[in-house]
Short mmCIF file of C-alpha atoms (C1' of nucleotides) in Angstrom, two decimals:
data_model
loop_
_atom_site.label_atom_id
_atom_site.label_comp_id
_atom_site.label_asym_id
_atom_site.label_seq_id
_atom_site.Cartn_x
_atom_site.Cartn_y
_atom_site.Cartn_z
CA MET Z 94 14.63 -186.27 -58.23
CA SER Z 95 16.54 -188.47 -56.32
CA ARG Z 96 20.03 -188.46 -55.24
CA VAL Z 97 20.93 -191.45 -57.24
CA ASP Z 98 19.20 -193.07 -59.93
CA LYS Z 99 19.08 -197.21 -61.14
CA SER Z 100 21.93 -196.79 -63.20
CA ALA Z 101 24.35 -195.66 -60.75
CA ILE Z 102 23.49 -198.46 -58.47
CA VAL Z 103 23.87 -200.63 -61.07
CA ARG Z 104 27.44 -199.34 -61.78
CA ALA Z 105 27.91 -199.50 -57.95
CA ALA Z 106 27.06 -202.82 -58.07
CA GLU Z 107 29.50 -203.73 -60.95
CA GLU Z 108 32.17 -201.83 -58.77
CA VAL Z 109 31.64 -204.11 -55.75
CA VAL Z 110 31.72 -207.18 -58.10
CA ARG Z 111 34.61 -206.12 -59.27
CA GLU Z 112 36.39 -205.32 -56.24
CA LYS Z 113 35.44 -208.21 -54.09
CA GLY Z 114 34.26 -210.84 -55.96
CA ALA Z 115 30.77 -212.20 -57.04
CA ARG Z 116 30.10 -213.78 -53.52
CA LYS Z 117 30.64 -210.21 -51.76
CA LEU Z 118 28.07 -208.92 -53.81
CA THR Z 119 25.72 -208.01 -51.02
CA LEU Z 120 22.86 -205.33 -50.64
CA ASP Z 121 24.93 -203.74 -47.80
CA ALA Z 122 27.98 -203.73 -50.16
CA VAL Z 123 26.20 -202.03 -53.04
CA ALA Z 124 24.32 -199.48 -50.42
CA ALA Z 125 27.51 -198.37 -49.18
CA GLN Z 126 29.16 -198.22 -52.31
CA CYS Z 127 26.82 -195.53 -53.67
CA GLY Z 128 26.34 -194.05 -50.41
CA LEU Z 129 23.10 -195.14 -49.77
CA SER Z 130 21.58 -196.90 -46.81
CA LYS Z 131 19.99 -200.34 -47.48
CA GLY Z 132 16.76 -199.23 -47.05
CA GLY Z 133 17.21 -196.74 -49.76
CA LEU Z 134 18.60 -199.24 -52.05
CA ILE Z 135 15.81 -201.41 -51.39
CA HIS Z 136 13.44 -198.62 -52.49
CA HIS Z 137 14.48 -198.69 -55.54
CA PHE Z 138 15.13 -202.58 -56.59
CA ARG Z 139 12.81 -204.57 -54.22
CA THR Z 140 14.97 -207.33 -54.65
CA LYS Z 141 18.54 -208.69 -54.75
CA GLN Z 142 17.51 -210.39 -57.69
CA SER Z 143 15.70 -207.58 -59.77
CA LEU Z 144 19.07 -205.64 -59.27
CA LEU Z 145 21.07 -208.61 -61.08
CA LYS Z 146 18.24 -208.72 -63.69
CA ALA Z 147 19.15 -204.99 -64.24
CA MET Z 148 22.89 -205.02 -64.09
CA LEU Z 149 22.63 -208.04 -67.02
CA GLU Z 150 20.01 -205.97 -68.82
CA SER Z 151 22.62 -203.34 -68.62
CA ALA Z 152 25.27 -204.83 -69.85
CA ILE Z 153 23.72 -206.39 -72.79
CA ALA Z 154 22.61 -203.17 -73.76
CA ARG Z 155 25.81 -201.72 -73.73
CA GLU Z 156 27.24 -204.43 -75.78
CA ASP Z 157 24.54 -203.80 -78.51
CA ALA Z 158 25.27 -200.48 -78.57
CA SER Z 159 28.44 -200.98 -78.94
CA ALA Z 160 27.98 -203.37 -81.86
CA GLU Z 161 25.51 -201.22 -83.38
CA ALA Z 162 28.11 -198.31 -83.62
CA CYS Z 163 30.42 -200.26 -85.21
CA ALA Z 164 27.67 -201.40 -87.90
CA LYS Z 165 26.95 -197.89 -88.68
CA ALA Z 166 30.46 -196.95 -89.30
CA GLY Z 167 30.39 -199.60 -92.00
CA GLY Z 168 31.54 -202.95 -90.12
CA ASP Z 169 29.78 -206.02 -91.47
CA LEU Z 170 27.77 -208.07 -88.76
CA LEU Z 171 30.44 -210.22 -87.63
CA THR Z 172 33.01 -207.62 -87.71
CA SER Z 173 30.68 -205.54 -85.72
CA ARG Z 174 30.21 -208.13 -82.89
CA LEU Z 175 33.45 -209.14 -83.05
CA SER Z 176 34.49 -205.31 -82.08
CA SER Z 177 31.87 -204.98 -79.57
CA ILE Z 178 33.25 -208.05 -77.72
CA PHE Z 179 36.66 -206.60 -77.81
CA GLU Z 180 35.64 -203.52 -76.67
CA LEU Z 181 33.57 -204.71 -73.50
CA MET Z 182 36.84 -206.66 -72.67
CA GLU Z 183 39.13 -203.45 -72.68
CA ASP Z 184 36.26 -201.54 -71.01
CA ASP Z 185 34.79 -202.14 -67.96
CA GLU Z 186 34.25 -206.04 -67.46
CA GLY Z 187 30.41 -204.87 -66.56
CA LEU Z 188 28.94 -207.57 -68.56
CA PRO Z 189 31.50 -210.09 -67.24
CA ARG Z 190 31.09 -209.30 -63.86
CA SER Z 191 27.33 -209.54 -64.13
CA LEU Z 192 27.32 -212.77 -65.66
CA ILE Z 193 29.15 -214.55 -62.78
CA ALA Z 194 27.15 -212.75 -59.92
CA ALA Z 195 23.86 -213.76 -61.89
CA VAL Z 196 24.90 -217.25 -62.51
CA ALA Z 197 25.95 -217.92 -59.09
CA GLU Z 198 22.90 -216.54 -57.85
CA ASP Z 199 20.06 -217.79 -59.94
CA PRO Z 200 20.93 -219.41 -63.44
CA ALA Z 201 17.60 -218.61 -64.40
CA LEU Z 202 18.74 -214.97 -64.94
CA LEU Z 203 20.74 -215.67 -67.89
CA GLU Z 204 17.54 -216.58 -70.22
CA PRO Z 205 17.81 -213.04 -71.86
CA VAL Z 206 21.28 -213.94 -72.62
CA LYS Z 207 20.67 -217.22 -74.22
CA ILE Z 208 17.77 -215.52 -76.07
CA LYS Z 209 20.34 -212.98 -77.64
CA GLU Z 210 22.78 -215.55 -78.45
CA VAL Z 211 20.26 -217.54 -80.14
CA GLU Z 212 19.30 -214.78 -82.34
CA LEU Z 213 22.64 -213.86 -83.15
CA ARG Z 214 23.33 -217.26 -84.40
CA SER Z 215 20.34 -217.32 -86.50
CA GLU Z 216 21.37 -213.84 -87.98
CA ILE Z 217 24.52 -215.52 -88.66
CA SER Z 218 23.18 -218.41 -90.42
CA ARG Z 219 21.11 -216.15 -92.56
CA THR Z 220 23.89 -213.68 -93.59
CA TYR Z 221 27.21 -215.83 -94.26
CA LYS Z 222 27.84 -218.33 -96.83
CA ASP Z 223 29.95 -220.51 -94.47
CA PRO Z 224 27.94 -219.87 -91.20
CA GLU Z 225 30.11 -222.52 -89.25
CA LEU Z 226 33.41 -220.48 -89.54
CA ALA Z 227 31.41 -217.18 -88.74
CA GLN Z 228 30.42 -218.92 -85.43
CA LEU Z 229 34.01 -219.99 -84.96
CA LEU Z 230 35.17 -216.86 -85.04
CA ILE Z 231 32.39 -215.53 -82.53
CA LEU Z 232 33.15 -218.37 -80.68
CA ALA Z 233 36.92 -217.77 -80.12
CA ALA Z 234 36.22 -214.11 -79.11
CA GLN Z 235 33.65 -215.19 -76.61
CA GLY Z 236 36.33 -217.70 -75.34
CA LEU Z 237 38.92 -214.87 -75.09
CA PHE Z 238 36.47 -212.99 -73.22
CA PHE Z 239 35.54 -215.67 -70.60
CA GLY Z 240 39.30 -216.09 -69.90
CA ARG Z 241 39.39 -212.53 -69.13
CA VAL Z 242 36.12 -213.03 -67.06
CA LEU Z 243 37.74 -216.02 -64.54
CA GLY Z 244 40.88 -213.85 -64.76
CA VAL Z 245 43.20 -216.52 -66.61
CA VAL Z 246 43.99 -213.88 -69.39
CA GLU Z 247 46.48 -210.97 -68.42
CA PRO Z 248 44.55 -207.56 -69.90
CA GLU Z 249 48.23 -206.84 -71.10
CA ASP Z 250 48.87 -209.73 -72.74
CA PRO Z 251 50.58 -209.09 -76.10
CA MET Z 252 49.01 -211.40 -77.25
CA LEU Z 253 45.59 -210.22 -77.23
CA ASP Z 254 46.27 -207.72 -79.64
CA ARG Z 255 47.67 -210.24 -82.23
CA LEU Z 256 44.44 -212.56 -81.81
CA ARG Z 257 42.29 -209.39 -82.01
CA GLU Z 258 43.82 -208.55 -85.42
CA ARG Z 259 43.92 -212.01 -86.47
CA LEU Z 260 40.25 -212.54 -85.70
CA LEU Z 261 39.37 -209.23 -87.56
CA MET Z 262 41.35 -210.33 -90.69
CA LEU Z 263 39.55 -213.60 -90.91
CA SER Z 264 36.20 -211.70 -90.31
CA THR Z 265 36.92 -209.44 -93.50
CA ASP Z 266 38.47 -212.53 -95.74
CA LEU Z 267 34.77 -214.05 -94.79
CA ALA Z 268 32.50 -211.21 -95.74
CA MET R 308 39.39 -247.08 -43.68
CA SER R 309 36.45 -244.59 -44.18
CA ARG R 310 33.13 -244.99 -45.22
CA VAL R 311 33.53 -242.32 -47.44
CA ASP R 312 36.78 -240.80 -49.35
CA LYS R 313 37.70 -237.43 -50.18
CA SER R 314 37.18 -238.30 -54.02
CA ALA R 315 33.40 -239.23 -53.02
CA ILE R 316 32.97 -236.09 -51.26
CA VAL R 317 34.43 -234.16 -54.08
CA ARG R 318 32.12 -235.72 -56.84
CA ALA R 319 29.07 -235.24 -54.29
CA ALA R 320 29.96 -231.56 -54.06
CA GLU R 321 29.63 -231.28 -58.03
CA GLU R 322 26.21 -233.06 -57.89
CA VAL R 323 24.87 -230.39 -55.80
CA VAL R 324 26.08 -227.78 -58.03
CA ARG R 325 24.52 -229.50 -60.78
CA GLU R 326 21.29 -229.95 -59.37
CA LYS R 327 21.19 -226.93 -57.01
CA GLY R 328 23.40 -223.99 -58.44
CA ALA R 329 26.66 -222.72 -57.39
CA ARG R 330 25.23 -220.68 -54.67
CA LYS R 331 23.52 -223.34 -53.09
CA LEU R 332 26.89 -225.32 -52.30
CA THR R 333 26.87 -225.46 -48.76
CA LEU R 334 28.71 -227.57 -46.60
CA ASP R 335 25.63 -228.86 -45.56
CA ALA R 336 24.30 -229.61 -48.78
CA VAL R 337 27.35 -231.53 -49.65
CA ALA R 338 27.25 -233.50 -46.38
CA ALA R 339 24.00 -234.74 -47.21
CA GLN R 340 24.69 -235.49 -50.47
CA CYS R 341 27.26 -237.97 -49.44
CA GLY R 342 25.55 -239.29 -46.76
CA LEU R 343 27.79 -237.70 -44.24
CA SER R 344 27.43 -235.30 -41.17
CA LYS R 345 28.40 -231.93 -41.86
CA GLY R 346 30.97 -232.58 -39.07
CA GLY R 347 32.10 -235.58 -40.60
CA LEU R 348 32.39 -233.83 -43.89
CA ILE R 349 34.66 -231.07 -42.00
CA HIS R 350 36.62 -233.85 -40.80
CA HIS R 351 38.07 -234.26 -44.49
CA PHE R 352 37.84 -230.64 -45.88
CA ARG R 353 38.58 -228.33 -43.08
CA THR R 354 37.34 -225.52 -44.52
CA LYS R 355 34.80 -224.75 -47.62
CA GLN R 356 37.79 -223.34 -49.66
CA SER R 357 39.75 -226.62 -49.16
CA LEU R 358 36.62 -228.50 -50.84
CA LEU R 359 36.77 -225.94 -54.04
CA LYS R 360 40.27 -226.19 -54.35
CA ALA R 361 40.00 -229.86 -54.31
CA MET R 362 37.10 -229.67 -56.85
CA LEU R 363 39.22 -227.71 -59.27
CA GLU R 364 42.23 -229.89 -59.01
CA SER R 365 39.98 -232.95 -59.72
CA ALA R 366 38.67 -231.62 -62.33
CA ILE R 367 42.16 -230.28 -64.27
CA ALA R 368 43.31 -233.71 -63.52
CA ARG R 369 40.08 -234.95 -65.64
CA GLU R 370 40.80 -233.12 -68.34
CA ASP R 371 44.48 -233.93 -68.42
CA ALA R 372 43.74 -237.67 -68.41
CA SER R 373 41.60 -237.06 -71.09
CA ALA R 374 43.90 -235.19 -73.30
CA GLU R 375 46.62 -237.46 -72.48
CA ALA R 376 44.56 -240.17 -73.48
CA CYS R 377 43.97 -238.71 -76.85
CA ALA R 378 47.60 -237.81 -77.32
CA LYS R 379 48.20 -241.44 -77.08
CA ALA R 380 45.91 -242.32 -79.60
CA GLY R 381 47.98 -240.46 -81.96
CA GLY R 382 46.47 -237.23 -81.82
CA ASP R 383 48.47 -233.73 -82.06
CA LEU R 384 48.48 -231.58 -79.50
CA LEU R 385 45.59 -229.08 -80.58
CA THR R 386 43.83 -232.17 -81.72
CA SER R 387 44.15 -233.98 -78.17
CA ARG R 388 43.33 -230.66 -76.41
CA LEU R 389 40.37 -229.86 -78.62
CA SER R 390 39.01 -233.17 -78.24
CA SER R 391 39.49 -233.47 -74.40
CA ILE R 392 37.42 -229.96 -74.31
CA PHE R 393 34.52 -231.50 -75.87
CA GLU R 394 34.70 -234.65 -74.07
CA LEU R 395 34.57 -232.64 -70.98
CA MET R 396 31.30 -230.95 -72.39
CA GLU R 397 29.60 -234.03 -73.19
CA ASP R 398 30.54 -235.62 -69.95
CA ASP R 399 29.68 -234.60 -66.71
CA GLU R 400 30.21 -230.73 -66.54
CA GLY R 401 32.61 -231.22 -63.35
CA LEU R 402 34.86 -228.63 -64.42
CA PRO R 403 32.41 -225.96 -65.60
CA ARG R 404 30.41 -226.03 -62.28
CA SER R 405 33.50 -226.23 -60.27
CA LEU R 406 34.65 -223.44 -62.02
CA ILE R 407 31.70 -221.39 -61.44
CA ALA R 408 31.29 -222.33 -57.68
CA ALA R 409 34.67 -221.20 -57.01
CA VAL R 410 35.33 -217.96 -58.95
CA ALA R 411 31.79 -217.16 -57.22
CA GLU R 412 33.49 -217.90 -53.86
CA ASP R 413 37.08 -216.73 -54.16
CA PRO R 414 38.58 -215.76 -57.60
CA ALA R 415 41.84 -216.74 -56.41
CA LEU R 416 41.12 -220.42 -56.35
CA LEU R 417 41.51 -219.54 -60.39
CA GLU R 418 45.23 -219.66 -60.21
CA PRO R 419 46.09 -223.17 -60.83
CA VAL R 420 43.62 -222.89 -64.21
CA LYS R 421 45.61 -220.06 -65.14
CA ILE R 422 48.76 -221.51 -64.71
CA LYS R 423 47.68 -224.53 -66.80
CA GLU R 424 46.53 -222.16 -69.49
CA VAL R 425 49.60 -220.22 -69.92
CA GLU R 426 51.55 -223.65 -69.76
CA LEU R 427 49.26 -224.81 -73.02
CA ARG R 428 49.60 -221.34 -74.76
CA SER R 429 53.52 -221.48 -74.46
CA GLU R 430 53.33 -225.12 -75.56
CA ILE R 431 51.33 -224.47 -78.94
CA SER R 432 53.72 -221.26 -79.61
CA ARG R 433 56.79 -223.97 -79.58
CA THR R 434 54.73 -226.71 -81.20
CA TYR R 435 52.95 -224.62 -84.29
CA LYS R 436 54.03 -222.62 -87.04
CA ASP R 437 50.85 -220.60 -87.05
CA PRO R 438 50.21 -220.34 -83.01
CA GLU R 439 47.92 -217.33 -83.28
CA LEU R 440 45.52 -219.59 -85.50
CA ALA R 441 46.05 -222.69 -83.23
CA GLN R 442 45.31 -220.42 -80.29
CA LEU R 443 42.01 -219.39 -82.17
CA LEU R 444 40.51 -222.76 -82.36
CA ILE R 445 41.18 -223.85 -78.90
CA LEU R 446 39.56 -220.40 -78.08
CA ALA R 447 36.62 -221.41 -79.93
CA ALA R 448 36.09 -224.70 -78.24
CA GLN R 449 36.64 -222.66 -75.01
CA GLY R 450 33.92 -220.52 -75.76
CA LEU R 451 31.73 -223.39 -76.72
CA PHE R 452 32.28 -224.71 -73.45
CA PHE R 453 31.62 -221.58 -71.39
CA GLY R 454 28.44 -221.37 -73.45
CA ARG R 455 27.47 -224.84 -72.44
CA VAL R 456 28.37 -223.85 -68.77
CA LEU R 457 26.27 -221.04 -68.38
CA GLY R 458 23.39 -222.80 -70.15
CA VAL R 459 23.61 -220.56 -73.04
CA VAL R 460 24.29 -223.65 -75.71
CA GLU R 461 21.80 -226.23 -75.76
CA PRO R 462 23.17 -229.97 -75.35
CA GLU R 463 21.31 -231.22 -78.50
CA ASP R 464 21.97 -228.77 -80.69
CA PRO R 465 23.21 -230.09 -83.56
CA MET R 466 25.31 -227.03 -84.83
CA LEU R 467 27.23 -228.40 -81.87
CA ASP R 468 28.31 -231.68 -83.79
CA ARG R 469 29.02 -229.73 -86.98
CA LEU R 470 31.05 -226.93 -84.93
CA ARG R 471 33.31 -230.04 -83.33
CA GLU R 472 33.72 -231.51 -86.99
CA ARG R 473 34.60 -228.42 -88.36
CA LEU R 474 37.13 -227.86 -85.40
CA LEU R 475 38.78 -230.87 -85.73
CA MET R 476 39.21 -230.59 -89.40
CA LEU R 477 40.72 -227.06 -89.04
CA SER R 478 43.02 -228.77 -86.56
CA THR R 479 44.37 -231.13 -88.86
CA ASP R 480 44.99 -229.00 -91.74
CA LEU R 481 47.03 -227.29 -89.22
CA ALA R 482 49.25 -230.00 -88.49
"C1'" DA V 1190 -0.17 -181.60 -48.05
"C1'" DC V 1191 1.16 -185.51 -50.53
"C1'" DA V 1192 4.33 -188.52 -52.40
"C1'" DA V 1193 8.48 -190.06 -53.27
"C1'" DA V 1194 13.31 -190.89 -51.52
"C1'" DC V 1195 15.52 -192.18 -48.04
"C1'" DC V 1196 17.20 -194.21 -43.53
"C1'" DA V 1197 18.55 -196.94 -39.26
"C1'" DA V 1198 16.90 -200.30 -36.45
"C1'" DC V 1199 15.64 -204.80 -36.31
"C1'" DC V 1200 14.24 -210.08 -37.50
"C1'" DG V 1201 14.93 -214.39 -39.05
"C1'" DG V 1202 16.88 -217.73 -41.36
"C1'" DC V 1203 21.19 -219.79 -43.34
"C1'" DT V 1204 25.93 -221.36 -43.01
"C1'" DG V 1205 30.51 -221.84 -42.04
"C1'" DG V 1206 32.73 -223.28 -38.63
"C1'" DT V 1207 33.43 -225.25 -33.42
"C1'" DC V 1208 32.86 -228.42 -29.71
"C1'" DG V 1209 32.46 -232.64 -26.79
"C1'" DG V 1210 31.47 -236.56 -27.40
"C1'" DT V 1211 30.96 -241.74 -29.80
"C1'" DA V 1212 32.06 -245.83 -32.92
"C1'" DT V 1213 35.28 -248.36 -35.48
"C1'" DC V 1214 40.00 -249.43 -36.75
"C1'" DT V 1215 44.96 -250.14 -35.59
"C1'" DT V 1216 48.91 -251.04 -33.00
"C1'" DA V 1217 51.52 -253.29 -29.15
"C1'" DG V 1218 52.61 -255.73 -25.37
"C1'" DC V 1219 51.93 -259.78 -23.22
"C1'" DG Y 1075 44.77 -264.58 -29.43
"C1'" DC Y 1076 43.26 -260.74 -26.45
"C1'" DT Y 1077 42.93 -256.39 -24.75
"C1'" DA Y 1078 44.41 -251.77 -23.50
"C1'" DA Y 1079 45.83 -247.53 -25.94
"C1'" DG Y 1080 45.80 -244.60 -28.75
"C1'" DA Y 1081 44.47 -242.63 -33.52
"C1'" DT Y 1082 41.15 -241.76 -37.49
"C1'" DA Y 1083 36.45 -241.42 -38.82
"C1'" DC Y 1084 32.06 -239.57 -37.53
"C1'" DC Y 1085 27.92 -237.59 -35.25
"C1'" DG Y 1086 24.64 -233.67 -33.85
"C1'" DA Y 1087 24.10 -229.89 -31.46
"C1'" DC Y 1088 25.27 -225.49 -31.20
"C1'" DC Y 1089 27.37 -220.28 -32.13
"C1'" DA Y 1090 28.27 -216.44 -34.27
"C1'" DG Y 1091 27.86 -213.66 -38.08
"C1'" DC Y 1092 26.03 -212.41 -42.48
"C1'" DC Y 1093 22.59 -211.32 -45.56
"C1'" DG Y 1094 17.83 -210.09 -47.91
"C1'" DG Y 1095 14.31 -208.21 -46.63
"C1'" DT Y 1096 10.71 -205.34 -43.31
"C1'" DT Y 1097 8.83 -201.65 -40.74
"C1'" DG Y 1098 7.82 -197.25 -38.88
"C1'" DG Y 1099 9.64 -193.49 -39.42
"C1'" DT Y 1100 12.04 -188.42 -41.25
"C1'" DT Y 1101 13.34 -185.61 -44.82
"C1'" DT Y 1102 12.89 -183.54 -49.64
"C1'" DG Y 1103 10.84 -182.01 -53.85
"C1'" DT Y 1104 6.49 -180.18 -56.08
#
DNA sequence: ACAAACCAACCGGCTGGTCGGTATCTTAGC
DNA sequence: GCTAAGATACCGACCAGCCGGTTGGTTTGT
């Protein structure tokens, strides 16, 4: 066993980005955050890129899990996805932070995100009578999400709740 | 007179980000791009932060000008804003690139963007009977916009045109 | 004993920014 | 109109700190 595992390192990296910004996401900073030497950190992730990749994968997995949980609870595709986006927003901002860090470092790292997105779109096209409108609802949620990522939307903004309500309403109308 | 002016430097910086990514936006790279030595560049922008700031301001000004032009042509507030977002997307990606570079370097640089956003929101609340729905339309366009910034939406995607049509339709319905 | 986990010192390249100088332009006084 | 003087634009060598990654070794678990 090890004192820390990979997921703890990923969390530490997210914490660093949240506290100091994507530009300050250095191996030293991550190592310090999880009480490891840089050498120890490198033992787990041989390059910084591989750490970024793990951060993205972890965030994607979390979003998928969240959407699936909502789907299990009876929500349709659109509602599940919308809920998971909002959950990510309220939650910990792990994905957004990872996104910024990754895209700044190397845009190619976003490939898995892109693939997920394309899958979602085709799934929507297959499921809904009016796929464009369904798309737009997802996009609106994502727009809000990015607004929070960039810090242009305050977390406490009451408008946020109203918009979520409205989106979920429109979503059930569509089903 | 000078061989190059500040706006030329800003354009060069955008070009660097577009070609090499936000992480490679270095003073040396920008200097090379506009045929200047680093010393010459520093003469115009004393720090990298001030260059980033100028990039953001330039991008914001461009978007405002675009929206205003559309408003002059008879569009209402929402339609104008939607059009300007789509125009930015097709155009040169100056703003998106600047956004990424800035947020990676120092999130505080986004303050002016945030202010603009808040203004727009209150303007929408004042103008429309159903401000939430108007908000959602803007957000959807922004979501699309960020999708392009991150490279998860292809520029040639035919869906893009359909979504734009749809958004503009919904916008005129709302007016 | 063997491997995996971890550490601390170190290195080379990059990057933001400085510095001392040169070239080009502007202005003033004659 | 000409020139001296000051300002502005620009150059390129240089530096100090940072950062990703290496290495050679020590500890820890089995």
